Amino acid sequence: MPVSSPLQLDRRRIDELIDRELAALNARTAQSGAMYARAKESLSGGVASSYQLRDPWPIYLIDGVGARVRDVDANEYWDFHNGFGSMVQGHAHPAIVEAVRERVALGTHFAAVTEDTIVVAEELKRRFGLARWRFVNSGSEATMDAIRIARGLTGRDTIVKIFGSYHGHHDAVMVSIGVPYDKIGDRDNLASLPYGAGIPAAVAELTIPVPFNDAAAMERRIERLEREGRAPACVIMEAAMMNLGVVLPEPGYLEEVREITARHGIVLIFDEVKTGLAIAAGGATERFGVTPDMVTLAKTLGGGLPSGAIGATEAVMAVVEDGSVYQVGTYNGNPLSMAAARASLEHVLTPEAYGHLDALNDRIVSGCDAVIERYQLPGYAVGVGSKGCVTFSTERVVDYETFKANQDVAVTELAWLWNMNRGIYMTPGREEEWTLSVTHTNEAIDDYVAAFDEMAAALTA
Ligand SMILES: Cc1ncc(COP(=O)(O)O)c(C=O)c1O
């Protein structure tokens, strides 16, 4: 919860601190600047994905071990970015290094199943309580195939998503994602807005957004779609939103969504690309105690190797098994990725590891909340498992509208620069959060909180 009567921050002071911290970061990352000058001549924008862009240049990394990473200027950081939330195992974990080393010498790709793939499917079945699994190579592939399976099963084209949620970069879900929109429509009639150019309007119109944490609004929209002869195939959603900082489900919300989708014959997909294996052994499904019809996984699954998965009930996967929906891909179940995933599940992401992550998250959330209280900052800390953030807002954020209306963008930008200059490597972007790894220690957490304390002091001086 935000503090009840927060301090009014001095906007000029925030801007001055941003300028000062940006100049300091530029000075300490000169080699990244030089690498950018070279990279942009052959690599568009100097990066491999537009999510890696940054002005005036991206920070280029060389290596990482455990919770530490190093950039090309030899600056060392605690890694709270963790590869957009993929490296919950920490970098170069010995169990994963060993598994990959063994596998690489035995051949890395056959397009035939190796035993590790079966072991991983068995373990995911146990953790998520879903009977049948398939593998892919990224989160986008997982959500793309999950939606196709839902459409194949129901014979319907329309899909429902949460306004502000990100589910990957394929056309069906690059709709009504976040932050650039000013006119989103009213809660009962949120607009289907393409995210960037190149998304056909005809495809975007098939994707209907609804607000998070409002089951009644979801049901009203579903009923209207039914009346219009456009009943949805699926609702795809994160059980806890991880692309507006962290937004937890309100008590009872997920249970209501489960009940509504079941009653309307709609496939419920929990996109657990960020939450799965990161906030509990069985992801959000276990943590919040609501089992969907399908889950999608990626990120943490492969321990840093490209992989993704789709889990579903037997009834849903029947359309794959009888051949009516093609769920395919040359690199699906790649032996190297599956060896890493197996080692991760068997030796790294153990019950003790989740206990450790929960303890670390309690420490960072309570540490940040204590700073907020001491300085009466407009904000609050929120976390679950390996994930969390400080949301700079005078109001509690519960959905896209409250995020857009209340998040303090300038302070969020300052916090990123501040952290980078104090050895805390954070995911850039106002929608992002921290990801802890099993190799993080109390020392890493305390350094994070100390940097935050120092920023709070500078902001309120
Ligand atoms: C919830 C969610 N789903 C899907 C994706 C897409 O995953 P990928 O980038 O591996 O394609 C992301 C990526 O951040 C995500 O956060």
PDB file of N, CA, C and O in Angstrom, residues 293-360:
ATOM      1  N   ASP A 293      -6.844 -24.178 -18.036  1.00  0.00           N
ATOM      2  CA  ASP A 293      -6.871 -25.294 -18.988  1.00  0.00           C
ATOM      3  C   ASP A 293      -5.524 -25.458 -19.672  1.00  0.00           C
ATOM      4  O   ASP A 293      -5.183 -26.537 -20.136  1.00  0.00           O
ATOM      5  N   MET A 294      -4.790 -24.347 -19.775  1.00  0.00           N
ATOM      6  CA  MET A 294      -3.466 -24.397 -20.416  1.00  0.00           C
ATOM      7  C   MET A 294      -2.532 -23.439 -19.687  1.00  0.00           C
ATOM      8  O   MET A 294      -2.984 -22.391 -19.207  1.00  0.00           O
ATOM      9  N   VAL A 295      -1.232 -23.760 -19.687  1.00  0.00           N
ATOM     10  CA  VAL A 295      -0.235 -22.765 -19.291  1.00  0.00           C
ATOM     11  C   VAL A 295       0.830 -22.684 -20.384  1.00  0.00           C
ATOM     12  O   VAL A 295       1.066 -23.653 -21.110  1.00  0.00           O
ATOM     13  N   THR A 296       1.443 -21.506 -20.477  1.00  0.00           N
ATOM     14  CA  THR A 296       2.592 -21.344 -21.362  1.00  0.00           C
ATOM     15  C   THR A 296       3.796 -20.971 -20.499  1.00  0.00           C
ATOM     16  O   THR A 296       3.683 -20.161 -19.579  1.00  0.00           O
ATOM     17  N   LEU A 297       4.928 -21.594 -20.805  1.00  0.00           N
ATOM     18  CA  LEU A 297       6.168 -21.333 -20.081  1.00  0.00           C
ATOM     19  C   LEU A 297       7.263 -20.944 -21.074  1.00  0.00           C
ATOM     20  O   LEU A 297       7.191 -21.290 -22.249  1.00  0.00           O
ATOM     21  N   ALA A 298       8.294 -20.258 -20.587  1.00  0.00           N
ATOM     22  CA  ALA A 298       9.534 -20.028 -21.353  1.00  0.00           C
ATOM     23  C   ALA A 298      10.540 -19.502 -20.338  1.00  0.00           C
ATOM     24  O   ALA A 298      10.627 -20.049 -19.239  1.00  0.00           O
ATOM     25  N   LYS A 299      11.277 -18.455 -20.675  1.00  0.00           N
ATOM     26  CA  LYS A 299      12.231 -17.800 -19.760  1.00  0.00           C
ATOM     27  C   LYS A 299      12.941 -18.785 -18.816  1.00  0.00           C
ATOM     28  O   LYS A 299      13.862 -19.458 -19.225  1.00  0.00           O
ATOM     29  N   THR A 300      12.492 -18.869 -17.551  1.00  0.00           N
ATOM     30  CA  THR A 300      13.201 -19.672 -16.545  1.00  0.00           C
ATOM     31  C   THR A 300      13.341 -21.143 -16.936  1.00  0.00           C
ATOM     32  O   THR A 300      14.260 -21.822 -16.469  1.00  0.00           O
ATOM     33  N   LEU A 301      12.453 -21.627 -17.792  1.00  0.00           N
ATOM     34  CA  LEU A 301      12.447 -23.050 -18.113  1.00  0.00           C
ATOM     35  C   LEU A 301      13.812 -23.566 -18.560  1.00  0.00           C
ATOM     36  O   LEU A 301      14.274 -24.601 -18.098  1.00  0.00           O
ATOM     37  N   GLY A 302      14.461 -22.851 -19.474  1.00  0.00           N
ATOM     38  CA  GLY A 302      15.672 -23.382 -20.102  1.00  0.00           C
ATOM     39  C   GLY A 302      16.971 -23.005 -19.404  1.00  0.00           C
ATOM     40  O   GLY A 302      18.045 -23.312 -19.920  1.00  0.00           O
ATOM     41  N   GLY A 303      16.898 -22.332 -18.269  1.00  0.00           N
ATOM     42  CA  GLY A 303      18.135 -21.964 -17.568  1.00  0.00           C
ATOM     43  C   GLY A 303      19.069 -21.145 -18.454  1.00  0.00           C
ATOM     44  O   GLY A 303      20.288 -21.223 -18.332  1.00  0.00           O
ATOM     45  N   GLY A 304      18.501 -20.353 -19.358  1.00  0.00           N
ATOM     46  CA  GLY A 304      19.316 -19.500 -20.220  1.00  0.00           C
ATOM     47  C   GLY A 304      19.427 -20.029 -21.642  1.00  0.00           C
ATOM     48  O   GLY A 304      19.992 -19.366 -22.507  1.00  0.00           O
ATOM     49  N   LEU A 305      18.900 -21.218 -21.892  1.00  0.00           N
ATOM     50  CA  LEU A 305      18.855 -21.691 -23.284  1.00  0.00           C
ATOM     51  C   LEU A 305      17.449 -21.465 -23.833  1.00  0.00           C
ATOM     52  O   LEU A 305      16.477 -21.524 -23.081  1.00  0.00           O
ATOM     53  N   PRO A 306      17.345 -21.206 -25.148  1.00  0.00           N
ATOM     54  CA  PRO A 306      16.021 -20.897 -25.694  1.00  0.00           C
ATOM     55  C   PRO A 306      15.084 -22.095 -25.558  1.00  0.00           C
ATOM     56  O   PRO A 306      15.405 -23.190 -26.030  1.00  0.00           O
ATOM     57  N   SER A 307      13.968 -21.869 -24.884  1.00  0.00           N
ATOM     58  CA  SER A 307      12.985 -22.947 -24.782  1.00  0.00           C
ATOM     59  C   SER A 307      11.653 -22.369 -24.324  1.00  0.00           C
ATOM     60  O   SER A 307      11.579 -21.262 -23.789  1.00  0.00           O
ATOM     61  N   GLY A 308      10.615 -23.132 -24.528  1.00  0.00           N
ATOM     62  CA  GLY A 308       9.289 -22.759 -24.071  1.00  0.00           C
ATOM     63  C   GLY A 308       8.466 -24.025 -24.000  1.00  0.00           C
ATOM     64  O   GLY A 308       8.881 -25.084 -24.509  1.00  0.00           O
ATOM     65  N   ALA A 309       7.318 -23.939 -23.348  1.00  0.00           N
ATOM     66  CA  ALA A 309       6.476 -25.127 -23.213  1.00  0.00           C
ATOM     67  C   ALA A 309       5.019 -24.733 -23.155  1.00  0.00           C
ATOM     68  O   ALA A 309       4.676 -23.613 -22.762  1.00  0.00           O
ATOM     69  N   ILE A 310       4.177 -25.678 -23.546  1.00  0.00           N
ATOM     70  CA  ILE A 310       2.726 -25.524 -23.426  1.00  0.00           C
ATOM     71  C   ILE A 310       2.235 -26.736 -22.663  1.00  0.00           C
ATOM     72  O   ILE A 310       2.517 -27.878 -23.048  1.00  0.00           O
ATOM     73  N   GLY A 311       1.522 -26.487 -21.574  1.00  0.00           N
ATOM     74  CA  GLY A 311       0.911 -27.581 -20.817  1.00  0.00           C
ATOM     75  C   GLY A 311      -0.589 -27.430 -20.912  1.00  0.00           C
ATOM     76  O   GLY A 311      -1.110 -26.312 -20.939  1.00  0.00           O
ATOM     77  N   ALA A 312      -1.304 -28.550 -20.956  1.00  0.00           N
ATOM     78  CA  ALA A 312      -2.764 -28.466 -21.068  1.00  0.00           C
ATOM     79  C   ALA A 312      -3.393 -29.748 -20.541  1.00  0.00           C
ATOM     80  O   ALA A 312      -2.707 -30.756 -20.313  1.00  0.00           O
ATOM     81  N   THR A 313      -4.692 -29.692 -20.388  1.00  0.00           N
ATOM     82  CA  THR A 313      -5.426 -30.899 -20.001  1.00  0.00           C
ATOM     83  C   THR A 313      -5.423 -31.877 -21.185  1.00  0.00           C
ATOM     84  O   THR A 313      -5.195 -31.474 -22.340  1.00  0.00           O
ATOM     85  N   GLU A 314      -5.749 -33.132 -20.890  1.00  0.00           N
ATOM     86  CA  GLU A 314      -5.850 -34.128 -21.968  1.00  0.00           C
ATOM     87  C   GLU A 314      -6.910 -33.712 -22.985  1.00  0.00           C
ATOM     88  O   GLU A 314      -6.710 -33.857 -24.192  1.00  0.00           O
ATOM     89  N   ALA A 315      -8.034 -33.164 -22.469  1.00  0.00           N
ATOM     90  CA  ALA A 315      -9.139 -32.790 -23.366  1.00  0.00           C
ATOM     91  C   ALA A 315      -8.696 -31.713 -24.350  1.00  0.00           C
ATOM     92  O   ALA A 315      -9.035 -31.759 -25.533  1.00  0.00           O
ATOM     93  N   VAL A 316      -7.898 -30.738 -23.876  1.00  0.00           N
ATOM     94  CA  VAL A 316      -7.440 -29.667 -24.763  1.00  0.00           C
ATOM     95  C   VAL A 316      -6.425 -30.206 -25.756  1.00  0.00           C
ATOM     96  O   VAL A 316      -6.503 -29.943 -26.970  1.00  0.00           O
ATOM     97  N   MET A 317      -5.463 -30.975 -25.279  1.00  0.00           N
ATOM     98  CA  MET A 317      -4.402 -31.467 -26.172  1.00  0.00           C
ATOM     99  C   MET A 317      -4.903 -32.535 -27.140  1.00  0.00           C
ATOM    100  O   MET A 317      -4.178 -32.918 -28.069  1.00  0.00           O
ATOM    101  N   ALA A 318      -6.154 -33.002 -26.972  1.00  0.00           N
ATOM    102  CA  ALA A 318      -6.699 -34.004 -27.894  1.00  0.00           C
ATOM    103  C   ALA A 318      -6.636 -33.502 -29.337  1.00  0.00           C
ATOM    104  O   ALA A 318      -6.383 -34.287 -30.254  1.00  0.00           O
ATOM    105  N   VAL A 319      -6.809 -32.172 -29.539  1.00  0.00           N
ATOM    106  CA  VAL A 319      -6.800 -31.661 -30.923  1.00  0.00           C
ATOM    107  C   VAL A 319      -5.401 -31.669 -31.533  1.00  0.00           C
ATOM    108  O   VAL A 319      -5.248 -31.631 -32.749  1.00  0.00           O
ATOM    109  N   VAL A 320      -4.385 -31.716 -30.680  1.00  0.00           N
ATOM    110  CA  VAL A 320      -3.017 -31.891 -31.190  1.00  0.00           C
ATOM    111  C   VAL A 320      -2.786 -33.375 -31.468  1.00  0.00           C
ATOM    112  O   VAL A 320      -2.253 -33.764 -32.512  1.00  0.00           O
ATOM    113  N   GLU A 321      -3.235 -34.193 -30.526  1.00  0.00           N
ATOM    114  CA  GLU A 321      -2.968 -35.630 -30.645  1.00  0.00           C
ATOM    115  C   GLU A 321      -3.739 -36.270 -31.800  1.00  0.00           C
ATOM    116  O   GLU A 321      -3.253 -37.221 -32.409  1.00  0.00           O
ATOM    117  N   ASP A 322      -4.928 -35.732 -32.120  1.00  0.00           N
ATOM    118  CA  ASP A 322      -5.662 -36.338 -33.253  1.00  0.00           C
ATOM    119  C   ASP A 322      -5.271 -35.699 -34.592  1.00  0.00           C
ATOM    120  O   ASP A 322      -5.840 -36.015 -35.636  1.00  0.00           O
ATOM    121  N   GLY A 323      -4.317 -34.769 -34.557  1.00  0.00           N
ATOM    122  CA  GLY A 323      -3.778 -34.211 -35.804  1.00  0.00           C
ATOM    123  C   GLY A 323      -4.574 -33.059 -36.369  1.00  0.00           C
ATOM    124  O   GLY A 323      -4.233 -32.527 -37.420  1.00  0.00           O
ATOM    125  N   SER A 324      -5.630 -32.610 -35.662  1.00  0.00           N
ATOM    126  CA  SER A 324      -6.405 -31.513 -36.265  1.00  0.00           C
ATOM    127  C   SER A 324      -5.705 -30.163 -36.106  1.00  0.00           C
ATOM    128  O   SER A 324      -5.886 -29.280 -36.930  1.00  0.00           O
ATOM    129  N   VAL A 325      -4.894 -29.966 -35.050  1.00  0.00           N
ATOM    130  CA  VAL A 325      -4.084 -28.745 -34.930  1.00  0.00           C
ATOM    131  C   VAL A 325      -2.617 -29.156 -35.048  1.00  0.00           C
ATOM    132  O   VAL A 325      -2.174 -30.088 -34.369  1.00  0.00           O
ATOM    133  N   TYR A 326      -1.881 -28.458 -35.908  1.00  0.00           N
ATOM    134  CA  TYR A 326      -0.444 -28.740 -36.031  1.00  0.00           C
ATOM    135  C   TYR A 326       0.324 -27.944 -34.994  1.00  0.00           C
ATOM    136  O   TYR A 326       0.352 -26.720 -35.036  1.00  0.00           O
ATOM    137  N   GLN A 327       0.955 -28.648 -34.073  1.00  0.00           N
ATOM    138  CA  GLN A 327       1.855 -27.990 -33.108  1.00  0.00           C
ATOM    139  C   GLN A 327       3.226 -28.546 -33.450  1.00  0.00           C
ATOM    140  O   GLN A 327       3.513 -29.711 -33.174  1.00  0.00           O
ATOM    141  N   VAL A 328       4.050 -27.710 -34.094  1.00  0.00           N
ATOM    142  CA  VAL A 328       5.240 -28.226 -34.765  1.00  0.00           C
ATOM    143  C   VAL A 328       6.439 -27.288 -34.594  1.00  0.00           C
ATOM    144  O   VAL A 328       6.275 -26.162 -34.117  1.00  0.00           O
ATOM    145  N   GLY A 329       7.603 -27.717 -34.999  1.00  0.00           N
ATOM    146  CA  GLY A 329       8.783 -26.848 -34.971  1.00  0.00           C
ATOM    147  C   GLY A 329      10.074 -27.662 -34.989  1.00  0.00           C
ATOM    148  O   GLY A 329      10.219 -28.613 -34.213  1.00  0.00           O
ATOM    149  N   THR A 330      10.982 -27.282 -35.882  1.00  0.00           N
ATOM    150  CA  THR A 330      12.238 -28.038 -36.055  1.00  0.00           C
ATOM    151  C   THR A 330      13.003 -28.169 -34.748  1.00  0.00           C
ATOM    152  O   THR A 330      13.513 -29.237 -34.419  1.00  0.00           O
ATOM    153  N   TYR A 331      13.101 -27.072 -34.002  1.00  0.00           N
ATOM    154  CA  TYR A 331      13.938 -27.091 -32.797  1.00  0.00           C
ATOM    155  C   TYR A 331      13.164 -27.442 -31.521  1.00  0.00           C
ATOM    156  O   TYR A 331      13.730 -27.367 -30.429  1.00  0.00           O
ATOM    157  N   ASN A 332      11.885 -27.789 -31.656  1.00  0.00           N
ATOM    158  CA  ASN A 332      11.117 -28.121 -30.444  1.00  0.00           C
ATOM    159  C   ASN A 332      11.771 -29.280 -29.701  1.00  0.00           C
ATOM    160  O   ASN A 332      12.112 -30.309 -30.300  1.00  0.00           O
ATOM    161  N   GLY A 333      11.925 -29.136 -28.388  1.00  0.00           N
ATOM    162  CA  GLY A 333      12.543 -30.197 -27.588  1.00  0.00           C
ATOM    163  C   GLY A 333      14.014 -30.365 -27.912  1.00  0.00           C
ATOM    164  O   GLY A 333      14.565 -31.468 -27.786  1.00  0.00           O
ATOM    165  N   ASN A 334      14.664 -29.271 -28.287  1.00  0.00           N
ATOM    166  CA  ASN A 334      16.097 -29.343 -28.606  1.00  0.00           C
ATOM    167  C   ASN A 334      16.875 -29.978 -27.447  1.00  0.00           C
ATOM    168  O   ASN A 334      16.701 -29.594 -26.290  1.00  0.00           O
ATOM    169  N   PRO A 335      17.736 -30.958 -27.743  1.00  0.00           N
ATOM    170  CA  PRO A 335      18.411 -31.701 -26.672  1.00  0.00           C
ATOM    171  C   PRO A 335      19.214 -30.828 -25.704  1.00  0.00           C
ATOM    172  O   PRO A 335      19.249 -31.115 -24.500  1.00  0.00           O
ATOM    173  N   LEU A 336      19.853 -29.768 -26.211  1.00  0.00           N
ATOM    174  CA  LEU A 336      20.653 -28.914 -25.326  1.00  0.00           C
ATOM    175  C   LEU A 336      19.729 -28.169 -24.347  1.00  0.00           C
ATOM    176  O   LEU A 336      19.993 -28.120 -23.137  1.00  0.00           O
ATOM    177  N   SER A 337      18.654 -27.608 -24.877  1.00  0.00           N
ATOM    178  CA  SER A 337      17.693 -26.890 -24.016  1.00  0.00           C
ATOM    179  C   SER A 337      17.070 -27.842 -23.002  1.00  0.00           C
ATOM    180  O   SER A 337      16.873 -27.489 -21.832  1.00  0.00           O
ATOM    181  N   MET A 338      16.749 -29.041 -23.452  1.00  0.00           N
ATOM    182  CA  MET A 338      16.081 -29.995 -22.558  1.00  0.00           C
ATOM    183  C   MET A 338      17.045 -30.518 -21.486  1.00  0.00           C
ATOM    184  O   MET A 338      16.641 -30.750 -20.342  1.00  0.00           O
ATOM    185  N   ALA A 339      18.313 -30.664 -21.829  1.00  0.00           N
ATOM    186  CA  ALA A 339      19.304 -31.086 -20.825  1.00  0.00           C
ATOM    187  C   ALA A 339      19.435 -30.006 -19.756  1.00  0.00           C
ATOM    188  O   ALA A 339      19.496 -30.292 -18.545  1.00  0.00           O
ATOM    189  N   ALA A 340      19.452 -28.743 -20.202  1.00  0.00           N
ATOM    190  CA  ALA A 340      19.540 -27.632 -19.246  1.00  0.00           C
ATOM    191  C   ALA A 340      18.286 -27.565 -18.383  1.00  0.00           C
ATOM    192  O   ALA A 340      18.359 -27.379 -17.160  1.00  0.00           O
ATOM    193  N   ALA A 341      17.124 -27.738 -19.015  1.00  0.00           N
ATOM    194  CA  ALA A 341      15.856 -27.670 -18.268  1.00  0.00           C
ATOM    195  C   ALA A 341      15.782 -28.796 -17.235  1.00  0.00           C
ATOM    196  O   ALA A 341      15.365 -28.593 -16.092  1.00  0.00           O
ATOM    197  N   ARG A 342      16.222 -29.977 -17.627  1.00  0.00           N
ATOM    198  CA  ARG A 342      16.171 -31.109 -16.684  1.00  0.00           C
ATOM    199  C   ARG A 342      17.087 -30.851 -15.483  1.00  0.00           C
ATOM    200  O   ARG A 342      16.687 -31.042 -14.333  1.00  0.00           O
ATOM    201  N   ALA A 343      18.311 -30.411 -15.765  1.00  0.00           N
ATOM    202  CA  ALA A 343      19.248 -30.138 -14.664  1.00  0.00           C
ATOM    203  C   ALA A 343      18.678 -29.057 -13.752  1.00  0.00           C
ATOM    204  O   ALA A 343      18.775 -29.141 -12.518  1.00  0.00           O
ATOM    205  N   SER A 344      18.069 -28.054 -14.362  1.00  0.00           N
ATOM    206  CA  SER A 344      17.493 -26.963 -13.570  1.00  0.00           C
ATOM    207  C   SER A 344      16.382 -27.470 -12.660  1.00  0.00           C
ATOM    208  O   SER A 344      16.340 -27.167 -11.464  1.00  0.00           O
ATOM    209  N   LEU A 345      15.476 -28.264 -13.231  1.00  0.00           N
ATOM    210  CA  LEU A 345      14.339 -28.750 -12.438  1.00  0.00           C
ATOM    211  C   LEU A 345      14.786 -29.731 -11.358  1.00  0.00           C
ATOM    212  O   LEU A 345      14.268 -29.731 -10.244  1.00  0.00           O
ATOM    213  N   GLU A 346      15.768 -30.578 -11.689  1.00  0.00           N
ATOM    214  CA  GLU A 346      16.168 -31.619 -10.722  1.00  0.00           C
ATOM    215  C   GLU A 346      17.109 -31.094  -9.648  1.00  0.00           C
ATOM    216  O   GLU A 346      17.058 -31.543  -8.507  1.00  0.00           O
ATOM    217  N   HIS A 347      18.006 -30.164 -10.024  1.00  0.00           N
ATOM    218  CA  HIS A 347      19.079 -29.806  -9.086  1.00  0.00           C
ATOM    219  C   HIS A 347      19.087 -28.348  -8.633  1.00  0.00           C
ATOM    220  O   HIS A 347      19.783 -28.020  -7.682  1.00  0.00           O
ATOM    221  N   VAL A 348      18.377 -27.476  -9.338  1.00  0.00           N
ATOM    222  CA  VAL A 348      18.493 -26.045  -9.012  1.00  0.00           C
ATOM    223  C   VAL A 348      17.185 -25.501  -8.433  1.00  0.00           C
ATOM    224  O   VAL A 348      17.177 -24.949  -7.326  1.00  0.00           O
ATOM    225  N   LEU A 349      16.103 -25.649  -9.156  1.00  0.00           N
ATOM    226  CA  LEU A 349      14.827 -25.054  -8.715  1.00  0.00           C
ATOM    227  C   LEU A 349      14.092 -26.047  -7.807  1.00  0.00           C
ATOM    228  O   LEU A 349      13.013 -26.556  -8.128  1.00  0.00           O
ATOM    229  N   THR A 350      14.710 -26.292  -6.660  1.00  0.00           N
ATOM    230  CA  THR A 350      14.236 -27.269  -5.680  1.00  0.00           C
ATOM    231  C   THR A 350      13.329 -26.569  -4.661  1.00  0.00           C
ATOM    232  O   THR A 350      13.306 -25.329  -4.597  1.00  0.00           O
ATOM    233  N   PRO A 351      12.642 -27.313  -3.806  1.00  0.00           N
ATOM    234  CA  PRO A 351      11.821 -26.662  -2.763  1.00  0.00           C
ATOM    235  C   PRO A 351      12.650 -25.702  -1.915  1.00  0.00           C
ATOM    236  O   PRO A 351      12.176 -24.606  -1.572  1.00  0.00           O
ATOM    237  N   GLU A 352      13.901 -26.056  -1.592  1.00  0.00           N
ATOM    238  CA  GLU A 352      14.744 -25.157  -0.786  1.00  0.00           C
ATOM    239  C   GLU A 352      15.012 -23.859  -1.554  1.00  0.00           C
ATOM    240  O   GLU A 352      15.063 -22.772  -0.969  1.00  0.00           O
ATOM    241  N   ALA A 353      15.204 -23.976  -2.866  1.00  0.00           N
ATOM    242  CA  ALA A 353      15.476 -22.776  -3.673  1.00  0.00           C
ATOM    243  C   ALA A 353      14.301 -21.805  -3.588  1.00  0.00           C
ATOM    244  O   ALA A 353      14.489 -20.587  -3.457  1.00  0.00           O
ATOM    245  N   TYR A 354      13.079 -22.340  -3.639  1.00  0.00           N
ATOM    246  CA  TYR A 354      11.911 -21.447  -3.557  1.00  0.00           C
ATOM    247  C   TYR A 354      11.789 -20.838  -2.169  1.00  0.00           C
ATOM    248  O   TYR A 354      11.374 -19.685  -2.032  1.00  0.00           O
ATOM    249  N   GLY A 355      12.168 -21.602  -1.143  1.00  0.00           N
ATOM    250  CA  GLY A 355      12.184 -21.046   0.212  1.00  0.00           C
ATOM    251  C   GLY A 355      13.159 -19.875   0.294  1.00  0.00           C
ATOM    252  O   GLY A 355      12.862 -18.823   0.874  1.00  0.00           O
ATOM    253  N   HIS A 356      14.320 -20.056  -0.322  1.00  0.00           N
ATOM    254  CA  HIS A 356      15.341 -19.002  -0.342  1.00  0.00           C
ATOM    255  C   HIS A 356      14.830 -17.763  -1.077  1.00  0.00           C
ATOM    256  O   HIS A 356      14.965 -16.632  -0.592  1.00  0.00           O
ATOM    257  N   LEU A 357      14.208 -17.972  -2.249  1.00  0.00           N
ATOM    258  CA  LEU A 357      13.686 -16.830  -3.027  1.00  0.00           C
ATOM    259  C   LEU A 357      12.615 -16.077  -2.250  1.00  0.00           C
ATOM    260  O   LEU A 357      12.598 -14.838  -2.230  1.00  0.00           O
ATOM    261  N   ASP A 358      11.735 -16.817  -1.576  1.00  0.00           N
ATOM    262  CA  ASP A 358      10.680 -16.154  -0.789  1.00  0.00           C
ATOM    263  C   ASP A 358      11.292 -15.317   0.331  1.00  0.00           C
ATOM    264  O   ASP A 358      10.852 -14.193   0.591  1.00  0.00           O
ATOM    265  N   ALA A 359      12.326 -15.874   0.979  1.00  0.00           N
ATOM    266  CA  ALA A 359      12.967 -15.135   2.089  1.00  0.00           C
ATOM    267  C   ALA A 359      13.645 -13.875   1.556  1.00  0.00           C
ATOM    268  O   ALA A 359      13.551 -12.798   2.158  1.00  0.00           O
ATOM    269  N   LEU A 360      14.325 -14.011   0.404  1.00  0.00           N
ATOM    270  CA  LEU A 360      14.975 -12.832  -0.190  1.00  0.00           C
ATOM    271  C   LEU A 360      13.942 -11.775  -0.560  1.00  0.00           C
ATOM    272  O   LEU A 360      14.141 -10.579  -0.346  1.00  0.00           O
TER     273      LEU A 360
END
